[in-house]
Amino acid sequence: MNNNRAAGYDGVPGELLKYAPNSLASFFAQILNKAFAQHCLLPIGTGIIIPVQKPGKRRGPCGSLRPVVLVTSLRKTLSTIVRSRISRSVDRYLSCSQSGFRPGRSTADIVWTHRWINAICQKYKRSFYVLGIDMSKAFDSINRCKLLIVLKNIVDEDSLRMKINFYYRKLNFLSELALRSLDYFLQMLEPHKGTHYSLYYLSSI
């Protein structure tokens, strides 16, 4: 969790979890473990919508705004736990050619590979076809049900499967926007009901 970020619906800042782990770690662990043991859904699915003006866009239209959702600290904690627990399984599942949204990989890997293949084709007078996928566009229309099915097949532990289902449960959005504007933002936010980690999971589809 980064510092100086707005708190979610629970009002608990990220700094409190980062700098008081000895006092809060066992407390949060008890809450989550009890919820999983009793199959009780915690009220962590409430997010506050904040519209942010896109740079360089005309002020006024909803299309010029970017919806940002402030989620609870407990949800962020669960997100970090799930990510750390399944990262190895997801990395083994992904193709070695997949560089987007993976730790230690970047666009530089893709550019280098493309130039290397291009040089080989020019040297030996061969033809080679390259298919590129815009992951950001795919994320805008993600099939979350399919994503959960794929993750369940990748992850072996039942406890982790339950955590994934728990984490991706429906979010309730709070906003002071007009209803018409709120409907627009809900359509934009539907694929983003997780956090930025959803981009990482999307690579597995």
PDB file of C-alpha atoms in Angstrom, residues 24-133:
ATOM      1  CA  LEU A  24      -3.110  -5.149  13.516  1.00  0.00           C
ATOM      2  CA  ALA A  25      -1.834  -8.230  11.657  1.00  0.00           C
ATOM      3  CA  SER A  26      -3.298 -10.768  14.084  1.00  0.00           C
ATOM      4  CA  PHE A  27      -6.526  -8.756  14.334  1.00  0.00           C
ATOM      5  CA  PHE A  28      -7.085  -8.723  10.558  1.00  0.00           C
ATOM      6  CA  ALA A  29      -6.046 -12.373  10.296  1.00  0.00           C
ATOM      7  CA  GLN A  30      -8.698 -13.361  12.841  1.00  0.00           C
ATOM      8  CA  ILE A  31     -11.375 -11.456  10.930  1.00  0.00           C
ATOM      9  CA  LEU A  32     -10.510 -13.057   7.584  1.00  0.00           C
ATOM     10  CA  ASN A  33      -9.983 -16.581   8.942  1.00  0.00           C
ATOM     11  CA  LYS A  34     -13.268 -16.476  10.834  1.00  0.00           C
ATOM     12  CA  ALA A  35     -15.096 -15.250   7.733  1.00  0.00           C
ATOM     13  CA  PHE A  36     -13.655 -18.082   5.625  1.00  0.00           C
ATOM     14  CA  ALA A  37     -14.320 -20.723   8.290  1.00  0.00           C
ATOM     15  CA  GLN A  38     -17.951 -19.646   8.721  1.00  0.00           C
ATOM     16  CA  HIS A  39     -18.515 -18.824   5.021  1.00  0.00           C
ATOM     17  CA  CYS A  40     -19.567 -15.341   6.087  1.00  0.00           C
ATOM     18  CA  LEU A  41     -19.149 -12.509   3.596  1.00  0.00           C
ATOM     19  CA  LEU A  42     -17.567  -9.460   5.164  1.00  0.00           C
ATOM     20  CA  PRO A  43     -18.831  -5.988   4.195  1.00  0.00           C
ATOM     21  CA  ILE A  44     -15.648  -5.134   2.281  1.00  0.00           C
ATOM     22  CA  GLY A  45     -17.340  -4.644  -1.076  1.00  0.00           C
ATOM     23  CA  THR A  46     -18.211  -0.978  -0.661  1.00  0.00           C
ATOM     24  CA  GLY A  47     -16.242   1.464  -2.796  1.00  0.00           C
ATOM     25  CA  ILE A  48     -16.442   5.242  -3.095  1.00  0.00           C
ATOM     26  CA  ILE A  49     -16.436   6.560  -6.672  1.00  0.00           C
ATOM     27  CA  ILE A  50     -14.292   9.640  -7.273  1.00  0.00           C
ATOM     28  CA  PRO A  51     -14.443  11.169 -10.790  1.00  0.00           C
ATOM     29  CA  VAL A  52     -11.040  12.459 -11.923  1.00  0.00           C
ATOM     30  CA  GLN A  53     -10.593  14.740 -14.918  1.00  0.00           C
ATOM     31  CA  LYS A  54      -8.540  13.148 -17.712  1.00  0.00           C
ATOM     32  CA  PRO A  55      -5.603  15.338 -18.743  1.00  0.00           C
ATOM     33  CA  GLY A  56      -6.086  17.046 -22.082  1.00  0.00           C
ATOM     34  CA  LYS A  57      -9.802  16.231 -22.264  1.00  0.00           C
ATOM     35  CA  ARG A  58     -12.644  18.757 -22.506  1.00  0.00           C
ATOM     36  CA  ARG A  59     -14.335  19.476 -19.186  1.00  0.00           C
ATOM     37  CA  GLY A  60     -18.010  18.577 -18.883  1.00  0.00           C
ATOM     38  CA  PRO A  61     -18.724  15.261 -20.643  1.00  0.00           C
ATOM     39  CA  CYS A  62     -18.608  12.116 -18.540  1.00  0.00           C
ATOM     40  CA  GLY A  63     -16.289  10.611 -21.133  1.00  0.00           C
ATOM     41  CA  SER A  64     -13.656  13.130 -20.048  1.00  0.00           C
ATOM     42  CA  LEU A  65     -13.650  11.736 -16.521  1.00  0.00           C
ATOM     43  CA  ARG A  66     -11.840   8.699 -15.158  1.00  0.00           C
ATOM     44  CA  PRO A  67     -13.655   6.860 -12.331  1.00  0.00           C
ATOM     45  CA  VAL A  68     -11.454   5.991  -9.365  1.00  0.00           C
ATOM     46  CA  VAL A  69     -12.805   3.698  -6.644  1.00  0.00           C
ATOM     47  CA  LEU A  70     -11.590   3.957  -3.048  1.00  0.00           C
ATOM     48  CA  VAL A  71     -11.866   0.468  -1.553  1.00  0.00           C
ATOM     49  CA  THR A  72     -11.494  -0.592   2.065  1.00  0.00           C
ATOM     50  CA  SER A  73      -8.127  -1.418   3.595  1.00  0.00           C
ATOM     51  CA  LEU A  74      -9.289  -4.933   4.424  1.00  0.00           C
ATOM     52  CA  ARG A  75     -10.065  -5.532   0.752  1.00  0.00           C
ATOM     53  CA  LYS A  76      -6.618  -4.228  -0.216  1.00  0.00           C
ATOM     54  CA  THR A  77      -5.066  -6.558   2.351  1.00  0.00           C
ATOM     55  CA  LEU A  78      -6.964  -9.527   0.946  1.00  0.00           C
ATOM     56  CA  SER A  79      -5.899  -8.500  -2.559  1.00  0.00           C
ATOM     57  CA  THR A  80      -2.230  -8.546  -1.541  1.00  0.00           C
ATOM     58  CA  ILE A  81      -2.606 -11.927   0.171  1.00  0.00           C
ATOM     59  CA  VAL A  82      -4.332 -13.536  -2.821  1.00  0.00           C
ATOM     60  CA  ARG A  83      -1.768 -12.097  -5.242  1.00  0.00           C
ATOM     61  CA  SER A  84       1.201 -13.392  -3.243  1.00  0.00           C
ATOM     62  CA  ARG A  85      -0.363 -16.839  -2.791  1.00  0.00           C
ATOM     63  CA  ILE A  86      -1.236 -17.519  -6.438  1.00  0.00           C
ATOM     64  CA  SER A  87       1.531 -15.614  -8.247  1.00  0.00           C
ATOM     65  CA  ARG A  88       3.686 -18.729  -8.754  1.00  0.00           C
ATOM     66  CA  SER A  89       0.783 -20.747 -10.141  1.00  0.00           C
ATOM     67  CA  VAL A  90      -0.188 -17.957 -12.539  1.00  0.00           C
ATOM     68  CA  ASP A  91       3.420 -17.430 -13.680  1.00  0.00           C
ATOM     69  CA  ARG A  92       3.780 -21.143 -14.466  1.00  0.00           C
ATOM     70  CA  TYR A  93       0.547 -21.043 -16.461  1.00  0.00           C
ATOM     71  CA  LEU A  94       1.410 -17.968 -18.540  1.00  0.00           C
ATOM     72  CA  SER A  95       3.366 -18.260 -21.758  1.00  0.00           C
ATOM     73  CA  CYS A  96       7.019 -17.230 -21.662  1.00  0.00           C
ATOM     74  CA  SER A  97       6.180 -14.739 -24.432  1.00  0.00           C
ATOM     75  CA  GLN A  98       3.774 -12.868 -22.138  1.00  0.00           C
ATOM     76  CA  SER A  99       5.500  -9.759 -20.742  1.00  0.00           C
ATOM     77  CA  GLY A 100       2.613  -7.437 -19.908  1.00  0.00           C
ATOM     78  CA  PHE A 101       1.655  -6.955 -16.261  1.00  0.00           C
ATOM     79  CA  ARG A 102       4.313  -9.390 -15.031  1.00  0.00           C
ATOM     80  CA  PRO A 103       7.013  -8.623 -12.444  1.00  0.00           C
ATOM     81  CA  GLY A 104      10.467  -8.227 -13.926  1.00  0.00           C
ATOM     82  CA  ARG A 105       9.095  -7.925 -17.462  1.00  0.00           C
ATOM     83  CA  SER A 106       8.324  -4.828 -19.504  1.00  0.00           C
ATOM     84  CA  THR A 107       7.724  -3.474 -22.984  1.00  0.00           C
ATOM     85  CA  ALA A 108      11.492  -3.570 -23.528  1.00  0.00           C
ATOM     86  CA  ASP A 109      11.347  -7.384 -23.631  1.00  0.00           C
ATOM     87  CA  ILE A 110       8.702  -7.305 -26.351  1.00  0.00           C
ATOM     88  CA  VAL A 111      10.548  -4.664 -28.404  1.00  0.00           C
ATOM     89  CA  TRP A 112      13.846  -6.567 -28.181  1.00  0.00           C
ATOM     90  CA  THR A 113      12.204  -9.834 -29.244  1.00  0.00           C
ATOM     91  CA  HIS A 114      10.450  -8.139 -32.156  1.00  0.00           C
ATOM     92  CA  ARG A 115      13.686  -6.548 -33.389  1.00  0.00           C
ATOM     93  CA  TRP A 116      15.584  -9.820 -33.017  1.00  0.00           C
ATOM     94  CA  ILE A 117      12.978 -11.715 -35.075  1.00  0.00           C
ATOM     95  CA  ASN A 118      12.979  -8.894 -37.634  1.00  0.00           C
ATOM     96  CA  ALA A 119      16.764  -9.105 -37.983  1.00  0.00           C
ATOM     97  CA  ILE A 120      16.640 -12.887 -38.479  1.00  0.00           C
ATOM     98  CA  CYS A 121      13.925 -12.559 -41.137  1.00  0.00           C
ATOM     99  CA  GLN A 122      15.905  -9.926 -43.027  1.00  0.00           C
ATOM    100  CA  LYS A 123      19.103 -11.964 -42.880  1.00  0.00           C
ATOM    101  CA  TYR A 124      17.583 -15.200 -44.139  1.00  0.00           C
ATOM    102  CA  LYS A 125      14.896 -13.626 -46.360  1.00  0.00           C
ATOM    103  CA  ARG A 126      12.062 -15.251 -44.433  1.00  0.00           C
ATOM    104  CA  SER A 127       8.509 -14.132 -43.670  1.00  0.00           C
ATOM    105  CA  PHE A 128       7.255 -14.042 -40.111  1.00  0.00           C
ATOM    106  CA  TYR A 129       3.871 -12.994 -38.767  1.00  0.00           C
ATOM    107  CA  VAL A 130       3.566 -11.248 -35.409  1.00  0.00           C
ATOM    108  CA  LEU A 131       0.262 -10.974 -33.563  1.00  0.00           C
ATOM    109  CA  GLY A 132       0.027  -8.241 -30.939  1.00  0.00           C
ATOM    110  CA  ILE A 133      -2.752  -7.971 -28.366  1.00  0.00           C
TER     111      ILE A 133
END
